[in-house]
Each structure stands twice: as C-alpha cells, then as structure tokens.
mmCIF file of C-alpha atoms in Angstrom:
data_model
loop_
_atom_site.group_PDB
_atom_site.id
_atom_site.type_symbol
_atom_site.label_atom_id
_atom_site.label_comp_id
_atom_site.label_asym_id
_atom_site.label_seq_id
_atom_site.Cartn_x
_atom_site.Cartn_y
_atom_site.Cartn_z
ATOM 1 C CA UNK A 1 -5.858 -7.464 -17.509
ATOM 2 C CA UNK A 2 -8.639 -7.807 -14.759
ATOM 3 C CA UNK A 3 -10.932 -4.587 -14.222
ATOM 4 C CA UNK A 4 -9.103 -3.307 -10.634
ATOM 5 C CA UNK A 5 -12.357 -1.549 -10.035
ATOM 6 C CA UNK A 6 -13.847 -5.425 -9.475
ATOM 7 C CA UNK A 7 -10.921 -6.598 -7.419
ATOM 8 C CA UNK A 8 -11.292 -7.182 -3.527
ATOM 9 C CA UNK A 9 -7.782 -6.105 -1.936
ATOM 10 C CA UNK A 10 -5.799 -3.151 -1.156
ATOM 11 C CA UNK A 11 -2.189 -3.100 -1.602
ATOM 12 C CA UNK A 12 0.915 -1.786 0.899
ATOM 13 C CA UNK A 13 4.722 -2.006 0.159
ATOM 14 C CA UNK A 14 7.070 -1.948 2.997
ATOM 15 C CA UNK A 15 10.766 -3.454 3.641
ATOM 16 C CA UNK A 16 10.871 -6.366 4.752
ATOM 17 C CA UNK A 17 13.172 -5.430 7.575
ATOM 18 C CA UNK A 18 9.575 -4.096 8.995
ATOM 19 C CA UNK A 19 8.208 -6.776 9.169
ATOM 20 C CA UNK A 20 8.883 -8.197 12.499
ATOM 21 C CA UNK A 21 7.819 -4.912 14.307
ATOM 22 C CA UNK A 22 4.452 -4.982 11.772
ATOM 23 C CA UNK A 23 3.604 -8.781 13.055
ATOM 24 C CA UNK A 24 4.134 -7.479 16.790
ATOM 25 C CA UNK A 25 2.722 -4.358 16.587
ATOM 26 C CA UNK A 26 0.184 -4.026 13.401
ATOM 27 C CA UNK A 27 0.611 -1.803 10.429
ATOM 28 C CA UNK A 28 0.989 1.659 11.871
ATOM 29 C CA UNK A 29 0.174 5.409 10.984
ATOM 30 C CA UNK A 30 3.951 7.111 9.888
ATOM 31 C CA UNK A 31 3.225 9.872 12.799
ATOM 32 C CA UNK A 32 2.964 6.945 15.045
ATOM 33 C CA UNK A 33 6.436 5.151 13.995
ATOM 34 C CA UNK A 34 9.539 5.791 15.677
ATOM 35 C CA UNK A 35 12.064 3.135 14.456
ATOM 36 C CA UNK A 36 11.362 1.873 10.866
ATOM 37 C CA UNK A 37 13.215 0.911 7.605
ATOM 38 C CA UNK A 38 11.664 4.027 5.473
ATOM 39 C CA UNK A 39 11.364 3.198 1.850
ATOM 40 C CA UNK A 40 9.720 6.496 0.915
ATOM 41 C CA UNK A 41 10.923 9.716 -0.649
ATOM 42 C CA UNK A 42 11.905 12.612 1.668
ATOM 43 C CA UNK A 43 10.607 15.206 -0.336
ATOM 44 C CA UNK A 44 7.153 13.770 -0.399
ATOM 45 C CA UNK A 45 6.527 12.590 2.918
ATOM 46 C CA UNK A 46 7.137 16.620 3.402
ATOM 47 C CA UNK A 47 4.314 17.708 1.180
ATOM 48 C CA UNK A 48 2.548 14.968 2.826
ATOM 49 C CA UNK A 49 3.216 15.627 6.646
ATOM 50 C CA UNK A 50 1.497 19.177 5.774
ATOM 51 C CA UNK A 51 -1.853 17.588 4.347
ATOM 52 C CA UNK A 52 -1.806 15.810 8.114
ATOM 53 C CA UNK A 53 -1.810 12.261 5.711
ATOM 54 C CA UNK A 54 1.127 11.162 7.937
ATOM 55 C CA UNK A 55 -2.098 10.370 10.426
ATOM 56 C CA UNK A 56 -2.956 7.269 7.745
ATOM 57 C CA UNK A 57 -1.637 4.255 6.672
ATOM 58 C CA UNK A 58 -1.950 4.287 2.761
ATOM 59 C CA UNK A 59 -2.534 1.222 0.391
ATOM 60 C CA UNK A 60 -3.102 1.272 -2.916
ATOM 61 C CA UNK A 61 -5.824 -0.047 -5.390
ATOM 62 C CA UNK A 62 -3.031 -2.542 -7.549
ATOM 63 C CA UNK A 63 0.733 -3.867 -7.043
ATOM 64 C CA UNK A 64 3.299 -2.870 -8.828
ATOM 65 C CA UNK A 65 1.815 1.042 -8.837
ATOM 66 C CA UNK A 66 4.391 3.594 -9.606
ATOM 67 C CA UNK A 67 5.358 4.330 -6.160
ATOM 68 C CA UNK A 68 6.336 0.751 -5.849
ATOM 69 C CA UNK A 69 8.082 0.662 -9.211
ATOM 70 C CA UNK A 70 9.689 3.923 -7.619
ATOM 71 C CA UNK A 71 10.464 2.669 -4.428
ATOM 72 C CA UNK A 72 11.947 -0.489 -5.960
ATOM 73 C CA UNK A 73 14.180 0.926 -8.077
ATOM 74 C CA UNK A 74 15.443 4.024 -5.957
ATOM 75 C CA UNK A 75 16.411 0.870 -3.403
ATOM 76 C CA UNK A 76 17.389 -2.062 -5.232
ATOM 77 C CA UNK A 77 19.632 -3.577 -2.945
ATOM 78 C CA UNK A 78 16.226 -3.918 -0.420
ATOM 79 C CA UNK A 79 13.751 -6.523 -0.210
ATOM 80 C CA UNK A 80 9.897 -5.642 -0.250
ATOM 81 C CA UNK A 81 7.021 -7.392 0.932
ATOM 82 C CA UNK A 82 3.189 -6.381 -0.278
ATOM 83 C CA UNK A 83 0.623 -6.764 2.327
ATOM 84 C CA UNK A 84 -3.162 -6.593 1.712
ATOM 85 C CA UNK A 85 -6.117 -6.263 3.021
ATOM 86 C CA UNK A 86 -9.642 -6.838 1.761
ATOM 87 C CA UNK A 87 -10.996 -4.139 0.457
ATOM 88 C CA UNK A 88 -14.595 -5.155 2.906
ATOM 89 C CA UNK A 89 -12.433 -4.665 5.703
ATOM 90 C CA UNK A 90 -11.697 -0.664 4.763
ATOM 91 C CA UNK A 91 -15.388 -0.242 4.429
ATOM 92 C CA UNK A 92 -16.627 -2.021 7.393
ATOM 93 C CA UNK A 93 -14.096 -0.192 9.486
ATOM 94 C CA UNK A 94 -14.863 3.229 7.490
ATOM 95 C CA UNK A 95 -11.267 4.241 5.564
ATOM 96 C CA UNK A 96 -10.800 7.071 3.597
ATOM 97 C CA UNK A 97 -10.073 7.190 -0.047
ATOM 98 C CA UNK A 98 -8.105 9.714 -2.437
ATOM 99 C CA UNK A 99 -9.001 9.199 -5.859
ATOM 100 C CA UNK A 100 -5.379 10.402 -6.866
ATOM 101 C CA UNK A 101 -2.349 10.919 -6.137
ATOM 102 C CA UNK A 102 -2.212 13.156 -3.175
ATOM 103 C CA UNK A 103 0.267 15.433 -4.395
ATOM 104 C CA UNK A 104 -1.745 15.959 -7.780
ATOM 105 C CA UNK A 105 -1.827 19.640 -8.889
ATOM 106 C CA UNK A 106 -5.177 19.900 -7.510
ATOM 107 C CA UNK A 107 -6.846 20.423 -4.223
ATOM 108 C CA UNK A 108 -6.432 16.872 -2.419
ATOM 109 C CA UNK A 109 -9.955 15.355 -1.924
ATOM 110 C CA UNK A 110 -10.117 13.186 1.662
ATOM 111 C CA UNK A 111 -13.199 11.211 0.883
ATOM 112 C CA UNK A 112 -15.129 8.521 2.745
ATOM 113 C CA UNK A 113 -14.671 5.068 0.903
ATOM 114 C CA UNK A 114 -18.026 5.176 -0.843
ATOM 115 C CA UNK A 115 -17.803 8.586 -2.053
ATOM 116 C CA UNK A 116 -13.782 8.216 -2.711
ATOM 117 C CA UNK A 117 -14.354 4.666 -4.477
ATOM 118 C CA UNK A 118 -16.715 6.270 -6.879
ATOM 119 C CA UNK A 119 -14.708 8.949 -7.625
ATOM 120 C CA UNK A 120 -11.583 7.279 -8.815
ATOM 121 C CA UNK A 121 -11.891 7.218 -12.621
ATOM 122 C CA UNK A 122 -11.397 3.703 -12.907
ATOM 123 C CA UNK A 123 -11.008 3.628 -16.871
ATOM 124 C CA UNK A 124 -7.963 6.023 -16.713
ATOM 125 C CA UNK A 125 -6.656 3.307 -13.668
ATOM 126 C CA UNK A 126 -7.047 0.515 -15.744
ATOM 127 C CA UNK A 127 -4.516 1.890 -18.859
ATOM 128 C CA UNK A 128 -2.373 1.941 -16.195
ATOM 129 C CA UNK A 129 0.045 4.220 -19.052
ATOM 130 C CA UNK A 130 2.020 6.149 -16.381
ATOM 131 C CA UNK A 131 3.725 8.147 -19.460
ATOM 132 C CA UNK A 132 0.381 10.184 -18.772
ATOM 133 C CA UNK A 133 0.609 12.092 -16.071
ATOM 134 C CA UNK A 134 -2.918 12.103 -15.136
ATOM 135 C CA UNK A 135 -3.485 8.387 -15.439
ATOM 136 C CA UNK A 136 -0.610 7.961 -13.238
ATOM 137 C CA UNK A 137 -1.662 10.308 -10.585
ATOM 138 C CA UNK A 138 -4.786 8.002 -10.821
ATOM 139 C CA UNK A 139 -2.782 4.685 -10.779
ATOM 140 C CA UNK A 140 -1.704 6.427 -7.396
ATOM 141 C CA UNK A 141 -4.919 6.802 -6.200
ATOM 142 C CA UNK A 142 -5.382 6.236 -2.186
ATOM 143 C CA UNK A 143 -7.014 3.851 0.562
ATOM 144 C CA UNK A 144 -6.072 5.540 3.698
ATOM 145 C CA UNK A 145 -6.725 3.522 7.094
ATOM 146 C CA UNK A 146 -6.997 6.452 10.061
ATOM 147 C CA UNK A 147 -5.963 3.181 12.656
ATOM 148 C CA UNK A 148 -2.794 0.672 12.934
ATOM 149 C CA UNK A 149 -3.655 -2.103 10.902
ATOM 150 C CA UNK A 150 -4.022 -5.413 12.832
ATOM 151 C CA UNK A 151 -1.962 -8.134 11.135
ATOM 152 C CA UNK A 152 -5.530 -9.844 12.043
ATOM 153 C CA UNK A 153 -6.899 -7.777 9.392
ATOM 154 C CA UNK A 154 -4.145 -9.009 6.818
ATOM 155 C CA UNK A 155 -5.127 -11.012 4.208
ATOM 156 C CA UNK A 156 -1.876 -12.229 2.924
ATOM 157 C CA UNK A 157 1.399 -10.913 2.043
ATOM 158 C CA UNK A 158 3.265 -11.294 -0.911
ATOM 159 C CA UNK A 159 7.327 -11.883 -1.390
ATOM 160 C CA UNK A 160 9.475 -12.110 -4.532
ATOM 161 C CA UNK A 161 10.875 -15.729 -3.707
ATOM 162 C CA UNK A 162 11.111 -19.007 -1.744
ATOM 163 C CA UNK A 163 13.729 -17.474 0.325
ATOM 164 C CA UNK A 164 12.134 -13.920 1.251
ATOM 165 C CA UNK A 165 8.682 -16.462 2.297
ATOM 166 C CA UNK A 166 10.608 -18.244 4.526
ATOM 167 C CA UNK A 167 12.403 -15.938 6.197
ATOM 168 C CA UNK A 168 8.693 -13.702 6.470
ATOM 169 C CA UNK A 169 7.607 -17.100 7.550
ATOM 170 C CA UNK A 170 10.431 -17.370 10.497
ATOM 171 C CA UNK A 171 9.451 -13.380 11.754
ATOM 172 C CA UNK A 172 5.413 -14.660 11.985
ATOM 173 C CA UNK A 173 6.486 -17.585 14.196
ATOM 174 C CA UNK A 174 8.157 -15.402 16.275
ATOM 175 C CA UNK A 175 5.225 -12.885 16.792
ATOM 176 C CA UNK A 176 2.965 -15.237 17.341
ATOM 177 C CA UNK A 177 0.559 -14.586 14.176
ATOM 178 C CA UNK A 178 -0.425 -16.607 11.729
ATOM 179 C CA UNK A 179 -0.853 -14.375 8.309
ATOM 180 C CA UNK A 180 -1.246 -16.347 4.764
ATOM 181 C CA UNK A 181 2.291 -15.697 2.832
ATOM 182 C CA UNK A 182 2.794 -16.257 -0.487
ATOM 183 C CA UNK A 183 5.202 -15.666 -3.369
ATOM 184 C CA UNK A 184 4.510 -13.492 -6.251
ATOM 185 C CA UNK A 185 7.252 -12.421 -8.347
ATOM 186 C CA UNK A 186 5.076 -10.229 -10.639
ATOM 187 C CA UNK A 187 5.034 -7.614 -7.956
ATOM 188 C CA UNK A 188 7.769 -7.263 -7.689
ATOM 189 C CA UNK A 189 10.878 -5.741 -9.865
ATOM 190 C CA UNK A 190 13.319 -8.698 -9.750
#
C-alpha cells in the first residue's frame, strides 16, 4: 500500500444529492450551509460545533477512512461522491491540520499545515488497523480549509459507477464547471 504521507490529495465525502449546490456554490463551511443532504452523525457534529470546527470544511488524508466506512454504512441506501483537492493547494492557501481525530480523548490540536502535517504519526496512519483505537483516531486525522472550497480548486471527484459519473457529469454541465470525474469503486463500499 502506498506511503499516504507521500501522496498529493486530500479527501471529502459528501452525498451526491450535494452536489449540484457544491458545483454552483463551492464546497462550504457546515456553519455556512443552510439546505444540505447531511451524511454526518448528530452526536458528533455536537462535540464538534463546540470546538468552533463547524467554521471548516474537513478532508481527510486517504478514502475509504473510517468516517466514510461509517457514513457508508449508517446510509446505505445513499450515493457518495469523494472530492479532492491537492494537497499544494491547502498549503498555498494556508489550511489547518489536526493530526487526529478531533474528538480524541485529548486536547484537540488546531495546527497550521506544516506544523499539523508533521505531527500526524504517519506510521500508525499507514496500518490503517482501526481495531486500534489510536491508529484509528489517526486514520481520522484532519485537513481543515477555514474558506468555501472553489470547485476551481477541485482536482477530481470520484463515484462508485458509470451511472453515478454520468449523472455527476449532467449536474457539472448545468453549473457551468468543468471538474475531472472519475470512477473508483475502491472507495467506495459497494
């Protein structure tokens, strides 16, 4: 399995029913959403409306994380879409980083990307063994973008099938962008 320390994008699962007001209006903060198909737990977003990370748009370091493995199966009549970005564009437009899982045990650490990329222990990452606790709070690490991502700023977006591309491919039309889709099924559960 490639080193995800050495890879160059950062990963975000959403519904795809988002994904016509993402394409028209860019990849927004959850404070700054009003209408939206949420695919995230309740009882988290609490615990992380009161560390003010509801200000952020989070991707992760890898797809098919345990939050999407959780999201996925919690909603598996729904169909999900992965965008990414490069990782370049986070530093260049200076994104935070939490080298864990927010709601870890301990305090949460907000870092700049330099000081947050260096402190996610990217050994434990790379196991990827989410029967350990710890290495799955690391597999949950953070990239944390403090602006609306521009679908500009997209560097493709992944889909499950032929059928899920073209209808992503039908909602970009309509919006007017132009955003590389392709389909990988490996990020997906089914």
């Amino acid at each position: 399995m490639p080193d995800i320390k050495e890879q160059k994008l950062l990963y975000h699962l959403t519904s795809l029913e988002n994904l016509s007001s993402i394409f028209q209006n860019g990849l927004k903060p959850r404070a700054q959403l009003r209408a939206f198909e949420d695919v995230a737990d309740a009882e988290i977003l609490k615990k992380r409306q009161g560390l003010a990370l509801e200000q952020y748009v989070p991707f992760h370091w890898f797809a098919a994380n345990p939050f999407d493995g959780s999201v996925q199966r919690r909603r598996s009549d729904a169909q999900f879409v992965v965008i990414t970005v490069r990782r370049n564009v986070a530093i260049r437009k200076q994104w935070k980083v939490i080298p864990r899982h927010p709601l870890a045990n301990d305090a949460i650490q907000l870092l700049d990307y330099a000081e947050g990329f260096e402190a996610i222990n990217w050994d434990v990452m790379n196991a990827r063994d989410y029967h350990d606790p710890q290495c799955k709070s690391i597999c949950m690490a953070e990239c944390l973008s403090p602006d609306v991502v521009s679908p500009n700023d997209f560097f493709k977006i992944f889909v499950s099938n032929a059928e899920v591309e073209a209808l992503c491919e039908s909602k970009m039309r309509e919006a007017g962008v132009n955003v590389q889709i392709g389909v990988n099924r490996g990020m997906f559960l089914r």
